[in-house]
Each structure stands twice: as structure tokens, then as C-alpha cells.
JSON list of C-alpha atoms in Angstrom, two decimals:
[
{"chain": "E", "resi": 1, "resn": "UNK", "atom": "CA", "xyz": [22.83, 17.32, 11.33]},
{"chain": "E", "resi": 2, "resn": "UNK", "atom": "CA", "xyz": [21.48, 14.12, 10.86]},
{"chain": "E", "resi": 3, "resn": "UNK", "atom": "CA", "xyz": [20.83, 13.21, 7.24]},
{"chain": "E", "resi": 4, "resn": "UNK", "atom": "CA", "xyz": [17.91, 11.02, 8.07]},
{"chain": "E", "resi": 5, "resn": "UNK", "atom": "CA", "xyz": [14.15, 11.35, 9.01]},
{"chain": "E", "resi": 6, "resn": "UNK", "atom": "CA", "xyz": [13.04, 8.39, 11.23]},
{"chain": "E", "resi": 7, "resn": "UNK", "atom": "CA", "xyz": [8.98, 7.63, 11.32]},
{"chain": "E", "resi": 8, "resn": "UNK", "atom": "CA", "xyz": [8.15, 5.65, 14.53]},
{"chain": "E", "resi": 9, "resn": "UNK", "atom": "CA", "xyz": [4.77, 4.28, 14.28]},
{"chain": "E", "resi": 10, "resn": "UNK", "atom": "CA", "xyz": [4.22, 3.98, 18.34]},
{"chain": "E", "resi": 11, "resn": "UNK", "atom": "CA", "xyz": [0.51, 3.47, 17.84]},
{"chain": "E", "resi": 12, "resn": "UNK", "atom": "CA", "xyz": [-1.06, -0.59, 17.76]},
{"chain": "E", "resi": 13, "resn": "UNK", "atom": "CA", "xyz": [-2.00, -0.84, 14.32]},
{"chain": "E", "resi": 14, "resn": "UNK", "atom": "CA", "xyz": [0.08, -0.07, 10.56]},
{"chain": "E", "resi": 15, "resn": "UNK", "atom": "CA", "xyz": [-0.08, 3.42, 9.51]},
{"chain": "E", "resi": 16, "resn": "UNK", "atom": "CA", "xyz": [0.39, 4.33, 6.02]},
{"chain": "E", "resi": 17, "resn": "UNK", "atom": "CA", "xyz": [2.37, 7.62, 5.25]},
{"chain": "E", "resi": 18, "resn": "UNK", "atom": "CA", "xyz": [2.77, 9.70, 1.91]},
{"chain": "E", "resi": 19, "resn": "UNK", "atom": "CA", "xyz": [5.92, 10.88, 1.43]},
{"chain": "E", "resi": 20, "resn": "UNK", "atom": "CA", "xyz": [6.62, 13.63, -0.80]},
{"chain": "E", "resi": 21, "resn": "UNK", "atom": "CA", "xyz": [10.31, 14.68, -1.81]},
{"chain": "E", "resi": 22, "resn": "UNK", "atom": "CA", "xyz": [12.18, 11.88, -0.56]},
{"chain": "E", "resi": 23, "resn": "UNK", "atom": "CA", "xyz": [11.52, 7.70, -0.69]},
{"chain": "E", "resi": 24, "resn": "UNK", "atom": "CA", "xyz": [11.05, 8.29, -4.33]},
{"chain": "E", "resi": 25, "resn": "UNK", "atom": "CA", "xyz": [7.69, 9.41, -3.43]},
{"chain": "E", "resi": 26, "resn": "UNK", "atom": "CA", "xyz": [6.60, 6.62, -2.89]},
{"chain": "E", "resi": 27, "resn": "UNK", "atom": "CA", "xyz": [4.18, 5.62, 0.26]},
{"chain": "E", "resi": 28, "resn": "UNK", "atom": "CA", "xyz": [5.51, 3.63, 3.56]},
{"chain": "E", "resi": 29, "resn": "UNK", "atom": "CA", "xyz": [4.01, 1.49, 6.18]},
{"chain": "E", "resi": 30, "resn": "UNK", "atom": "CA", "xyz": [4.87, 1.40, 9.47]},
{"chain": "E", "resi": 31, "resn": "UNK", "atom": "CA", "xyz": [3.98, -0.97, 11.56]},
{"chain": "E", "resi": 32, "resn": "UNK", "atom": "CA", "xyz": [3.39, -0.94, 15.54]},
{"chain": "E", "resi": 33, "resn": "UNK", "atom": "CA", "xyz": [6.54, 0.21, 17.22]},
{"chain": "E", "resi": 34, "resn": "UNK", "atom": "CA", "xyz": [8.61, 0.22, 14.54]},
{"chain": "E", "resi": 35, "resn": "UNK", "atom": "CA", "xyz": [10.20, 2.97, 12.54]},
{"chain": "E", "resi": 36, "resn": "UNK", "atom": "CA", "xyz": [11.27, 3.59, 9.23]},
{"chain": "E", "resi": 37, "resn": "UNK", "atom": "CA", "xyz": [14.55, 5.68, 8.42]},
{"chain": "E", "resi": 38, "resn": "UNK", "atom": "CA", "xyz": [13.91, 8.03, 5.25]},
{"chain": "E", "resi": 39, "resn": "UNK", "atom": "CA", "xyz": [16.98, 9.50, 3.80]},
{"chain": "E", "resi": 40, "resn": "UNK", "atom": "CA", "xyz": [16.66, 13.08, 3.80]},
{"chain": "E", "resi": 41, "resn": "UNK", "atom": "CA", "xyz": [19.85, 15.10, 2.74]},
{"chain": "E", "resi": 42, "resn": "UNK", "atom": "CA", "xyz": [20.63, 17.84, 3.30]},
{"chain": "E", "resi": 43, "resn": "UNK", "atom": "CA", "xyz": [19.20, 20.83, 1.17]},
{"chain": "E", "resi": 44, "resn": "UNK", "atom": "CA", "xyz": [15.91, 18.66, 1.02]},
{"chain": "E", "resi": 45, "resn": "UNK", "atom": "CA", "xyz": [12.01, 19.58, 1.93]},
{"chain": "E", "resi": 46, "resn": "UNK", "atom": "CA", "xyz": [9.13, 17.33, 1.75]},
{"chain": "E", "resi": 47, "resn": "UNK", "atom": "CA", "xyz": [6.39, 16.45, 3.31]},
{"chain": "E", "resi": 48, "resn": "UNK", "atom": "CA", "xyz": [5.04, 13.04, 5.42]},
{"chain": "E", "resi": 49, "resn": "UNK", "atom": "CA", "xyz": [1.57, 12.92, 5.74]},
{"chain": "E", "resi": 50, "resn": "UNK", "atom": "CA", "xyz": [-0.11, 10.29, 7.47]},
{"chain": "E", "resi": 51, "resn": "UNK", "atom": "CA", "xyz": [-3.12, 8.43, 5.97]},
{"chain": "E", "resi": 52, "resn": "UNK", "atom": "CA", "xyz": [-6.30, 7.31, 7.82]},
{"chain": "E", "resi": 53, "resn": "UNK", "atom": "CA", "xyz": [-8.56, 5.21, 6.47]},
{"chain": "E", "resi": 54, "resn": "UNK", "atom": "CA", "xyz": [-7.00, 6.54, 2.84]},
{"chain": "E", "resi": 55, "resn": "UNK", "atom": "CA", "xyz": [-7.51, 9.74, 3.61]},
{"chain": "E", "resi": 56, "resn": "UNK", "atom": "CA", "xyz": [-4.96, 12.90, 4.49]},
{"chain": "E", "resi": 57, "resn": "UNK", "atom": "CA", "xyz": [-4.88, 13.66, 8.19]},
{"chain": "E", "resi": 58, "resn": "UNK", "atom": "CA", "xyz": [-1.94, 15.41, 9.71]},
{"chain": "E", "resi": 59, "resn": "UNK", "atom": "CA", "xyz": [1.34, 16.43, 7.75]},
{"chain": "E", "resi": 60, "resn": "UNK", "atom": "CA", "xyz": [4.69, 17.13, 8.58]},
{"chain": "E", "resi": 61, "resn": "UNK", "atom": "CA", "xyz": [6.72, 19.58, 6.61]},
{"chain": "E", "resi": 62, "resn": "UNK", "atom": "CA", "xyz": [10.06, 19.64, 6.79]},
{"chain": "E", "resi": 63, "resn": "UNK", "atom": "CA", "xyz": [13.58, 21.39, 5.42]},
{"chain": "E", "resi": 64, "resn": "UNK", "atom": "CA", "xyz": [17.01, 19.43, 5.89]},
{"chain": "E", "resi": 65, "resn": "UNK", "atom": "CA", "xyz": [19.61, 22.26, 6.60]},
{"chain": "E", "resi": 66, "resn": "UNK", "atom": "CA", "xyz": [17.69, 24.94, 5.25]},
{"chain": "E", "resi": 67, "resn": "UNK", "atom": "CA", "xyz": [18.37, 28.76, 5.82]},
{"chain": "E", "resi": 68, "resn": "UNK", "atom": "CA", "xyz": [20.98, 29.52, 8.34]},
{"chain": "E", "resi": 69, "resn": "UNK", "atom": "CA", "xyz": [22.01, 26.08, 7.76]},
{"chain": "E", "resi": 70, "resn": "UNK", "atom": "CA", "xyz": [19.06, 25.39, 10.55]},
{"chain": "E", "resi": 71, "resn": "UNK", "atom": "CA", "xyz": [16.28, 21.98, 9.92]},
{"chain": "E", "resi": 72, "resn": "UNK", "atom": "CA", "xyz": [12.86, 23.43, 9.94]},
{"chain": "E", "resi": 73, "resn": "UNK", "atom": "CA", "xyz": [10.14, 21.50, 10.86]},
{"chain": "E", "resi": 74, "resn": "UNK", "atom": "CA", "xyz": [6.05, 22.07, 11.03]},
{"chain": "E", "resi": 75, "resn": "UNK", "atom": "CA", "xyz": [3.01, 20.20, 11.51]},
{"chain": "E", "resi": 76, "resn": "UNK", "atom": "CA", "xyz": [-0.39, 20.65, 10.30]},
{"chain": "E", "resi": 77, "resn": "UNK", "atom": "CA", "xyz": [-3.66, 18.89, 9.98]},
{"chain": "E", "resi": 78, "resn": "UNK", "atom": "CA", "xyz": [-4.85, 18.59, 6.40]},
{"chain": "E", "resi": 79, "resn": "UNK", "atom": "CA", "xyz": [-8.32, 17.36, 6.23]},
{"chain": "E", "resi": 80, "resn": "UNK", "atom": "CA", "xyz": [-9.79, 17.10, 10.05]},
{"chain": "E", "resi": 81, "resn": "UNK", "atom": "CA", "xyz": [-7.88, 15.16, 12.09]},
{"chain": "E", "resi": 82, "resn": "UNK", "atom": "CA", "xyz": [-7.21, 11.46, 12.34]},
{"chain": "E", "resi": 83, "resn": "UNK", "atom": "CA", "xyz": [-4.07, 10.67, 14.85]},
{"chain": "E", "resi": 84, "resn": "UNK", "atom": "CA", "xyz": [-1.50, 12.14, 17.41]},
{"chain": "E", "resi": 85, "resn": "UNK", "atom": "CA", "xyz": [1.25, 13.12, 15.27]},
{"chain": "E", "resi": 86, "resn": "UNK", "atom": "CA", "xyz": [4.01, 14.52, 16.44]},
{"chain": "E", "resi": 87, "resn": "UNK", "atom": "CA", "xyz": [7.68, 15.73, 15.06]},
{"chain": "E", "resi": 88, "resn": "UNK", "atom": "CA", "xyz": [10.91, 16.88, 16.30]},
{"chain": "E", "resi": 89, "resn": "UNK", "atom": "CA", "xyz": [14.80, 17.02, 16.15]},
{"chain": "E", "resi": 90, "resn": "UNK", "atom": "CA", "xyz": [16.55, 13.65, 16.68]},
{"chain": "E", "resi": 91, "resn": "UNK", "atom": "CA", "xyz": [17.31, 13.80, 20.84]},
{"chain": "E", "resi": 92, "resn": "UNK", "atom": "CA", "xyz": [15.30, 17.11, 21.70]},
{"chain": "E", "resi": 93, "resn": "UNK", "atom": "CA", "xyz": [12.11, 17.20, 22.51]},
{"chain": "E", "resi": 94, "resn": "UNK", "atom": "CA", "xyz": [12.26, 20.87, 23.39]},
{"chain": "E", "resi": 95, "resn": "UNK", "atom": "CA", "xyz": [11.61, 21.35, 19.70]},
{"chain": "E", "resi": 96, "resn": "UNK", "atom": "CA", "xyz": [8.37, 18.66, 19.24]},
{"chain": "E", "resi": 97, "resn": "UNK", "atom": "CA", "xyz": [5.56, 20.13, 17.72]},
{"chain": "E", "resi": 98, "resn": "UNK", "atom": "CA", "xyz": [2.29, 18.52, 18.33]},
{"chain": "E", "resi": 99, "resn": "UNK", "atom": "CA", "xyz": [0.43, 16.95, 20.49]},
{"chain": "E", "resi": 100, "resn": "UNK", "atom": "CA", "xyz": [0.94, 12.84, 21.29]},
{"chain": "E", "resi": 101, "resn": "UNK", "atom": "CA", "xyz": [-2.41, 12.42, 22.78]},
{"chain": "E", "resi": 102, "resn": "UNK", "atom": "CA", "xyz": [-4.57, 14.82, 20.45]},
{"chain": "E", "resi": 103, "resn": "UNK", "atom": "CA", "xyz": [-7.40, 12.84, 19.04]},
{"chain": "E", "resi": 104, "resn": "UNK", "atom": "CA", "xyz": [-7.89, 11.48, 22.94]},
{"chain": "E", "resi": 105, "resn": "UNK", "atom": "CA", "xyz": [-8.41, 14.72, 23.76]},
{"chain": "E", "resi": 106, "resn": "UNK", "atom": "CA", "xyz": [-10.59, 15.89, 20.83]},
{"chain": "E", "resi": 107, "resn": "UNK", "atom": "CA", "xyz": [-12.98, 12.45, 21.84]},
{"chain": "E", "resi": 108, "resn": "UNK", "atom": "CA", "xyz": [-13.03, 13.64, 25.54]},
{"chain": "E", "resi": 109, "resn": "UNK", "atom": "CA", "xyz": [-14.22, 17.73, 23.98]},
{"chain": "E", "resi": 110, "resn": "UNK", "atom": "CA", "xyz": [-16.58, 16.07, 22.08]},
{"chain": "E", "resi": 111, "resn": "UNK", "atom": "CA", "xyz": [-17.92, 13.32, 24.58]},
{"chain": "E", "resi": 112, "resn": "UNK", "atom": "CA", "xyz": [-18.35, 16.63, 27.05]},
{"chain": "E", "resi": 113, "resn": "UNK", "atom": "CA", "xyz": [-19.89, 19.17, 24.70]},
{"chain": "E", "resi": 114, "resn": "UNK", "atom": "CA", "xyz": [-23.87, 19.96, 24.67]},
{"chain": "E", "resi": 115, "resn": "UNK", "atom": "CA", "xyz": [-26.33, 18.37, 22.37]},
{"chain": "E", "resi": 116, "resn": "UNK", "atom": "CA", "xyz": [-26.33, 22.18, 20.89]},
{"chain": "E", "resi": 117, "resn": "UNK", "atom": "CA", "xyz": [-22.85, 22.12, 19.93]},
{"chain": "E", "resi": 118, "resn": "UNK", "atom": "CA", "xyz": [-22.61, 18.06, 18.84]},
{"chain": "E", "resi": 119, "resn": "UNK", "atom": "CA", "xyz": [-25.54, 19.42, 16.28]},
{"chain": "E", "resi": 120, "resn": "UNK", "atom": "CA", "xyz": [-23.94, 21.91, 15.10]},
{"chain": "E", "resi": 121, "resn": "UNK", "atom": "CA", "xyz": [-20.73, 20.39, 14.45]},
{"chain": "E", "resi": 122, "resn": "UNK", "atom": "CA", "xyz": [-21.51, 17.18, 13.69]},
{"chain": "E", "resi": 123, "resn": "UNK", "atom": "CA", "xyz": [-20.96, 17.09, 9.65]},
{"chain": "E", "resi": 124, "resn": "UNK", "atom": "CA", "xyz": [-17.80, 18.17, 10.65]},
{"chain": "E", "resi": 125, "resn": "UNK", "atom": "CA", "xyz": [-16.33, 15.22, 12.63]},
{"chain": "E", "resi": 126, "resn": "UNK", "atom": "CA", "xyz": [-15.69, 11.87, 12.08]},
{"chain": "E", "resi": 127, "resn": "UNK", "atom": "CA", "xyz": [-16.95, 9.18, 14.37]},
{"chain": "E", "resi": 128, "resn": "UNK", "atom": "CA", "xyz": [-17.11, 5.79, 14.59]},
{"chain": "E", "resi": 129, "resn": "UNK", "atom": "CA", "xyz": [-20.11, 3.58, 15.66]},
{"chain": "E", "resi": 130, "resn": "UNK", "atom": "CA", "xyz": [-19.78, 3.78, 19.09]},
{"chain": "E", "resi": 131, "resn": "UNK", "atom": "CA", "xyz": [-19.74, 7.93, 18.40]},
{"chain": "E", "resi": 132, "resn": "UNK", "atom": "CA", "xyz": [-15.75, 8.27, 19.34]},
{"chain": "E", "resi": 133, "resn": "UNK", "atom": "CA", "xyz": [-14.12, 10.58, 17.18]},
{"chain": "E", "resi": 134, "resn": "UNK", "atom": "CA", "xyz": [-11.78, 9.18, 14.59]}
]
């Protein structure tokens, strides 16, 4: 198993990340198309949670060579949503978990929905001046 975590940042701007449990907790950015290698051995959990606009959007949980002797991985959004984050075991995609165009498609739900609905949930999304979900 691999003893890292590696954090590719494939979007065109920095994104700041908390890390929790590993990097001496201490935050990292990563910039556009790079990645950062976190060492993660094994018998270690944390978390990686990516920041938008300083606030917690989606988080990654993960468990280096936990029960079984098996990774576990998971991915949640925290407070709404912010970003297409996505996780999975080095060279197998059959185990990624999320969704690598997810705030597109939340912007094309919300461009679509009635003025009834856009009403009634709009306290509850983020959106920029031009009205595109963040």
C-alpha cells in the first residue's frame, strides 16, 4: 500500500486544503496542476478538506491500512458545496468517490429550476454576481 496521499489541484486557480492528522496539521496550497504528496503511514486517519473562499467545502476522510489491513476512503460535503472533489486509490479509479464535474452540474440544476424553487432555496446557495453557483 502506498504510504502516501497525493492532492492534485487540476483546477486553474490555488486551492487551499486543511489537513488534519498528517502535515503536522498544518494547511497546504496547491497550485494549478500540481500536486502535493502528504505522508500518510500506515495505521493513520485524517481528514483533507478543501477551503473556498476560507470556508469548509468538501472533505475527504481517510484510513491508511485500516481494518482488514484495507485503506478506507470517503467524501463528504461539509458546509454546501464549493468544488469537484474527488478521491481514490493510487491507479484505480474503480474506487473514486465523487463527482469531477459536480458544482457544473449543481450551476446547470440551478440555472434550469423555476423561479418557485430558486425562491425557496435561495438562502441556501451560494452565487456569485453573475448568479452561478459557487
Amino acid at each position: 500500500m502506498s504510504r502516501n496521499i497525493f492532492v492534485t489541484n487540476l483546477s486553474g486557480h490555488d486551492q487551499e486544503f486543511e489537513v488534519h492528522g498528517w502535515n503536522n496539521n498544518q494547511n497546504i496550497t496547491v497550485g494549478p496542476g500540481q500536486t502535493f504528496t502528504i505522508i500518510a503511514p500506515d495505521g493513520s486517519s485524517g481528514a483533507i478538506i478543501a477551503l473556498h473562499d476560507g470556508h469548509e467545502g468538501e472533505q475527504a476522510e481517510i484510513t491508511k491500512n485500516g481494518w482488514g489491513g484495507n485503506d478506507f476512503i470517503d467524501l463528504s460535503n461539509i458546509v454546501g458545496a464549493g468544488g469537484n472533489m474527488t478521491v481514490q486509490q493510487v491507479n484505480n479509479p474503480a474506487t473514486r468517490k465523487g463527482d469531477p464535474l459536480f458544482m457544473q452540474h449543481l450551476n446547470d440544476a440551478w440555472h434550469r429550476a423555476d423561479a418557485g424553487w430558486r425562491q425557496a432555496l435561495e438562502l441556501c446557495v451560494h452565487r456569485d454576481n453573475n448568479d452561478n453557483v459557487t
